[in-house]
Amino acid sequence: MRGDVRLERAGALYEQAVFGGDASALTEADRELDGVEADLATVGTGQDVGVVQAGLALARGRIAHARFLEHHEEDPRELDLFERAADLYRRLGDERGEGEALFWIGCFHQVVRQDDEAAGPALRRSYEVAAKAGDRLIMSYALRHLGIAEHGAGRLEAARERLEESVRLRRELGFDAGVAANLVGLAYIAATEDRRDDALRLLDEAAGLAEASGALGIARQVEQARTAV
């Protein structure tokens, strides 16, 4: 989310909603983005404007995705916003932004449409572009969702490898809430492999990280997983 501090604030509010479990943050994020959009209407063109336009499309798409997670109703604009962001970043030669937008295209297909096959090409391309740009955070997101796809297909070893690599990257970045989310996924894999003690150990660590980082949404996922395993 580069080019305008309000885009950064909207990104933080997205994290507050998804990881912190505070859906009310999305209304404030909308206000921030409305301000960016209003200002764009009064300026001309250029590299900086293009970056803000791409960031705005990406931010709008993320907020739409967060609302899907809350209400499970698809917003028909979400995919268009992510595709517009990817196209704009590509034309700007911004690999970091393109990798992030490609991730969200894949995430939309996987999470909203429940279509891992359609998600795969965008997620793999996202990982490649993010790796080239040195964006370890987006690499970790792409790996997480590729791991989810492998898990859904019953390829547990491949799923575990991708989630473990995502955990490694997130630990390096100090992204504790993201580590906790991945540990929940690894716990489900361990339970499927009849490694219940490992699953519970992973969930204990996830609970501690979620609590320490204020990730109430992830903490709820941990408790749901405890019941399941």
GROMACS .gro file of C-alpha atoms in nm:
model
  229
    1MET     CA    1   0.000   0.000   0.000
    2ARG     CA    2   0.227   0.276  -0.122
    3GLY     CA    3   0.182   0.630  -0.247
    4ASP     CA    4  -0.050   0.782   0.017
    5VAL     CA    5  -0.050   0.756   0.395
    6ARG     CA    6  -0.427   0.700   0.388
    7LEU     CA    7  -0.372   0.379   0.191
    8GLU     CA    8  -0.135   0.266   0.464
    9ARG     CA    9  -0.397   0.344   0.729
   10ALA     CA   10  -0.659   0.152   0.530
   11GLY     CA   11  -0.420  -0.142   0.518
   12ALA     CA   12  -0.375  -0.131   0.895
   13LEU     CA   13  -0.753  -0.116   0.940
   14TYR     CA   14  -0.790  -0.422   0.717
   15GLU     CA   15  -0.547  -0.609   0.943
   16GLN     CA   16  -0.741  -0.488   1.248
   17ALA     CA   17  -1.060  -0.633   1.102
   18VAL     CA   18  -0.923  -0.966   0.976
   19PHE     CA   19  -0.664  -1.049   1.241
   20GLY     CA   20  -0.801  -0.844   1.528
   21GLY     CA   21  -1.162  -0.944   1.469
   22ASP     CA   22  -1.285  -0.581   1.466
   23ALA     CA   23  -1.521  -0.555   1.168
   24SER     CA   24  -1.607  -0.194   1.256
   25ALA     CA   25  -1.259  -0.095   1.132
   26LEU     CA   26  -1.379  -0.147   0.775
   27THR     CA   27  -1.609   0.157   0.792
   28GLU     CA   28  -1.316   0.377   0.888
   29ALA     CA   29  -1.108   0.222   0.610
   30ASP     CA   30  -1.380   0.315   0.361
   31ARG     CA   31  -1.361   0.678   0.475
   32GLU     CA   32  -0.985   0.684   0.425
   33LEU     CA   33  -1.020   0.543   0.074
   34ASP     CA   34  -1.303   0.782  -0.013
   35GLY     CA   35  -1.065   1.066   0.067
   36VAL     CA   36  -0.796   0.923  -0.161
   37GLU     CA   37  -1.047   0.878  -0.443
   38ALA     CA   38  -1.178   1.233  -0.405
   39ASP     CA   39  -0.826   1.375  -0.427
   40LEU     CA   40  -0.745   1.166  -0.735
   41ALA     CA   41  -1.034   1.331  -0.917
   42THR     CA   42  -0.859   1.669  -0.888
   43VAL     CA   43  -0.512   1.575  -1.013
   44GLY     CA   44  -0.369   1.489  -1.353
   45THR     CA   45  -0.168   1.189  -1.459
   46GLY     CA   46   0.180   1.062  -1.396
   47GLN     CA   47   0.380   0.787  -1.226
   48ASP     CA   48   0.285   0.893  -0.873
   49VAL     CA   49  -0.084   0.915  -0.962
   50GLY     CA   50  -0.069   0.572  -1.123
   51VAL     CA   51   0.081   0.423  -0.807
   52VAL     CA   52  -0.199   0.572  -0.597
   53GLN     CA   53  -0.465   0.450  -0.842
   54ALA     CA   54  -0.323   0.099  -0.824
   55GLY     CA   55  -0.300   0.114  -0.445
   56LEU     CA   56  -0.657   0.240  -0.421
   57ALA     CA   57  -0.790  -0.046  -0.635
   58LEU     CA   58  -0.596  -0.298  -0.427
   59ALA     CA   59  -0.716  -0.145  -0.099
   60ARG     CA   60  -1.081  -0.138  -0.213
   61GLY     CA   61  -1.052  -0.504  -0.311
   62ARG     CA   62  -0.904  -0.599   0.026
   63ILE     CA   63  -1.186  -0.425   0.211
   64ALA     CA   64  -1.439  -0.607  -0.009
   65HIS     CA   65  -1.262  -0.933   0.077
   66ALA     CA   66  -1.272  -0.857   0.450
   67ARG     CA   67  -1.647  -0.799   0.423
   68PHE     CA   68  -1.684  -1.133   0.247
   69LEU     CA   69  -1.507  -1.300   0.540
   70GLU     CA   70  -1.755  -1.131   0.773
   71HIS     CA   71  -2.081  -1.186   0.582
   72HIS     CA   72  -2.000  -1.457   0.321
   73GLU     CA   73  -2.158  -1.256   0.041
   74GLU     CA   74  -1.952  -1.203  -0.275
   75ASP     CA   75  -1.896  -0.844  -0.385
   76PRO     CA   76  -1.899  -0.847  -0.768
   77ARG     CA   77  -1.641  -0.566  -0.770
   78GLU     CA   78  -1.374  -0.754  -0.577
   79LEU     CA   79  -1.210  -0.949  -0.860
   80ASP     CA   80  -1.227  -0.650  -1.097
   81LEU     CA   81  -1.048  -0.434  -0.841
   82PHE     CA   82  -0.765  -0.682  -0.796
   83GLU     CA   83  -0.729  -0.733  -1.171
   84ARG     CA   84  -0.719  -0.356  -1.225
   85ALA     CA   85  -0.450  -0.321  -0.958
   86ALA     CA   86  -0.242  -0.599  -1.115
   87ASP     CA   87  -0.270  -0.441  -1.459
   88LEU     CA   88  -0.177  -0.094  -1.332
   89TYR     CA   89   0.123  -0.220  -1.136
   90ARG     CA   90   0.238  -0.425  -1.435
   91ARG     CA   91   0.223  -0.121  -1.660
   92LEU     CA   92   0.412   0.082  -1.401
   93GLY     CA   93   0.683  -0.183  -1.380
   94ASP     CA   94   0.612  -0.222  -1.007
   95GLU     CA   95   0.685  -0.589  -0.935
   96ARG     CA   96   0.618  -0.563  -0.563
   97GLY     CA   97   0.269  -0.423  -0.625
   98GLU     CA   98   0.200  -0.669  -0.906
   99GLY     CA   99   0.296  -0.965  -0.687
  100GLU     CA  100   0.058  -0.848  -0.416
  101ALA     CA  101  -0.231  -0.792  -0.658
  102LEU     CA  102  -0.174  -1.135  -0.815
  103PHE     CA  103  -0.190  -1.291  -0.470
  104TRP     CA  104  -0.529  -1.132  -0.410
  105ILE     CA  105  -0.660  -1.256  -0.744
  106GLY     CA  106  -0.564  -1.608  -0.637
  107CYS     CA  107  -0.707  -1.556  -0.289
  108PHE     CA  108  -1.038  -1.441  -0.438
  109HIS     CA  109  -1.071  -1.758  -0.647
  110GLN     CA  110  -0.972  -1.982  -0.357
  111VAL     CA  111  -1.163  -1.822  -0.069
  112VAL     CA  112  -1.463  -1.659  -0.234
  113ARG     CA  113  -1.520  -1.892  -0.528
  114GLN     CA  114  -1.382  -2.204  -0.355
  115ASP     CA  115  -1.188  -2.287  -0.672
  116ASP     CA  116  -0.832  -2.398  -0.600
  117GLU     CA  117  -0.767  -2.484  -0.963
  118ALA     CA  118  -0.849  -2.131  -1.078
  119ALA     CA  119  -0.648  -1.986  -0.789
  120GLY     CA  120  -0.331  -2.184  -0.860
  121PRO     CA  121  -0.184  -1.990  -1.156
  122ALA     CA  122  -0.224  -1.649  -0.988
  123LEU     CA  123  -0.081  -1.776  -0.657
  124ARG     CA  124   0.220  -1.936  -0.824
  125ARG     CA  125   0.284  -1.626  -1.035
  126SER     CA  126   0.245  -1.409  -0.726
  127TYR     CA  127   0.515  -1.610  -0.549
  128GLU     CA  128   0.749  -1.581  -0.848
  129VAL     CA  129   0.702  -1.205  -0.888
  130ALA     CA  130   0.726  -1.142  -0.512
  131ALA     CA  131   1.044  -1.350  -0.488
  132LYS     CA  132   1.198  -1.149  -0.770
  133ALA     CA  133   1.104  -0.827  -0.590
  134GLY     CA  134   1.228  -0.957  -0.254
  135ASP     CA  135   0.884  -0.925  -0.095
  136ARG     CA  136   0.894  -1.194   0.174
  137LEU     CA  137   0.552  -1.103   0.313
  138ILE     CA  138   0.368  -1.168  -0.013
  139MET     CA  139   0.581  -1.480  -0.067
  140SER     CA  140   0.453  -1.602   0.270
  141TYR     CA  141   0.092  -1.531   0.174
  142ALA     CA  142   0.124  -1.710  -0.160
  143LEU     CA  143   0.286  -2.011   0.007
  144ARG     CA  144   0.015  -2.023   0.273
  145HIS     CA  145  -0.262  -2.038   0.017
  146LEU     CA  146  -0.077  -2.282  -0.206
  147GLY     CA  147  -0.045  -2.498   0.105
  148ILE     CA  148  -0.417  -2.469   0.168
  149ALA     CA  149  -0.480  -2.591  -0.188
  150GLU     CA  150  -0.245  -2.886  -0.139
  151HIS     CA  151  -0.421  -2.974   0.187
  152GLY     CA  152  -0.758  -2.963   0.015
  153ALA     CA  153  -0.628  -3.199  -0.252
  154GLY     CA  154  -0.506  -3.445   0.011
  155ARG     CA  155  -0.135  -3.384  -0.059
  156LEU     CA  156  -0.040  -3.341   0.306
  157GLU     CA  157   0.339  -3.346   0.271
  158ALA     CA  158   0.334  -3.072   0.008
  159ALA     CA  159   0.085  -2.874   0.216
  160ARG     CA  160   0.305  -2.901   0.525
  161GLU     CA  161   0.618  -2.794   0.333
  162ARG     CA  162   0.452  -2.482   0.197
  163LEU     CA  163   0.302  -2.380   0.531
  164GLU     CA  164   0.631  -2.442   0.712
  165GLU     CA  165   0.817  -2.224   0.462
  166SER     CA  166   0.551  -1.955   0.505
  167VAL     CA  167   0.599  -1.979   0.884
  168ARG     CA  168   0.975  -1.940   0.842
  169LEU     CA  169   0.933  -1.622   0.637
  170ARG     CA  170   0.677  -1.479   0.878
  171ARG     CA  171   0.899  -1.547   1.179
  172GLU     CA  172   1.181  -1.359   1.004
  173LEU     CA  173   0.946  -1.065   0.951
  174GLY     CA  174   0.810  -1.070   1.306
  175PHE     CA  175   0.458  -1.126   1.171
  176ASP     CA  176   0.333  -1.316   1.476
  177ALA     CA  177  -0.037  -1.307   1.388
  178GLY     CA  178   0.045  -1.458   1.050
  179VAL     CA  179   0.261  -1.725   1.211
  180ALA     CA  180  -0.029  -1.812   1.441
  181ALA     CA  181  -0.266  -1.846   1.145
  182ASN     CA  182  -0.027  -2.085   0.973
  183LEU     CA  183   0.024  -2.291   1.289
  184VAL     CA  184  -0.351  -2.351   1.294
  185GLY     CA  185  -0.324  -2.491   0.941
  186LEU     CA  186  -0.030  -2.709   1.040
  187ALA     CA  187  -0.228  -2.835   1.339
  188TYR     CA  188  -0.509  -2.950   1.111
  189ILE     CA  189  -0.255  -3.134   0.896
  190ALA     CA  190  -0.101  -3.297   1.204
  191ALA     CA  191  -0.445  -3.409   1.321
  192THR     CA  192  -0.522  -3.560   0.980
  193GLU     CA  193  -0.194  -3.753   1.008
  194ASP     CA  194  -0.298  -3.883   1.353
  195ARG     CA  195  -0.034  -3.669   1.528
  196ARG     CA  196  -0.272  -3.526   1.787
  197ASP     CA  197   0.001  -3.433   2.038
  198ASP     CA  198   0.181  -3.232   1.768
  199ALA     CA  199  -0.146  -3.068   1.671
  200LEU     CA  200  -0.214  -2.957   2.029
  201ARG     CA  201   0.143  -2.830   2.068
  202LEU     CA  202   0.106  -2.623   1.752
  203LEU     CA  203  -0.224  -2.482   1.876
  204ASP     CA  204  -0.071  -2.390   2.212
  205GLU     CA  205   0.199  -2.190   2.034
  206ALA     CA  206  -0.059  -2.034   1.802
  207ALA     CA  207  -0.272  -1.929   2.099
  208GLY     CA  208   0.023  -1.759   2.266
  209LEU     CA  209   0.122  -1.572   1.953
  210ALA     CA  210  -0.235  -1.467   1.880
  211GLU     CA  211  -0.281  -1.334   2.230
  212ALA     CA  212   0.051  -1.149   2.230
  213SER     CA  213  -0.024  -0.982   1.896
  214GLY     CA  214  -0.387  -0.897   1.976
  215ALA     CA  215  -0.510  -1.122   1.694
  216LEU     CA  216  -0.850  -1.204   1.841
  217GLY     CA  217  -0.976  -1.338   1.508
  218ILE     CA  218  -0.692  -1.590   1.496
  219ALA     CA  219  -0.747  -1.677   1.864
  220ARG     CA  220  -1.102  -1.778   1.773
  221GLN     CA  221  -0.967  -1.999   1.495
  222VAL     CA  222  -0.734  -2.165   1.747
  223GLU     CA  223  -1.024  -2.252   1.976
  224GLN     CA  224  -1.228  -2.387   1.684
  225ALA     CA  225  -0.932  -2.604   1.586
  226ARG     CA  226  -0.895  -2.738   1.940
  227THR     CA  227  -1.253  -2.859   1.923
  228ALA     CA  228  -1.196  -3.016   1.582
  229VAL     CA  229  -0.874  -3.202   1.666
   0.00000   0.00000   0.00000
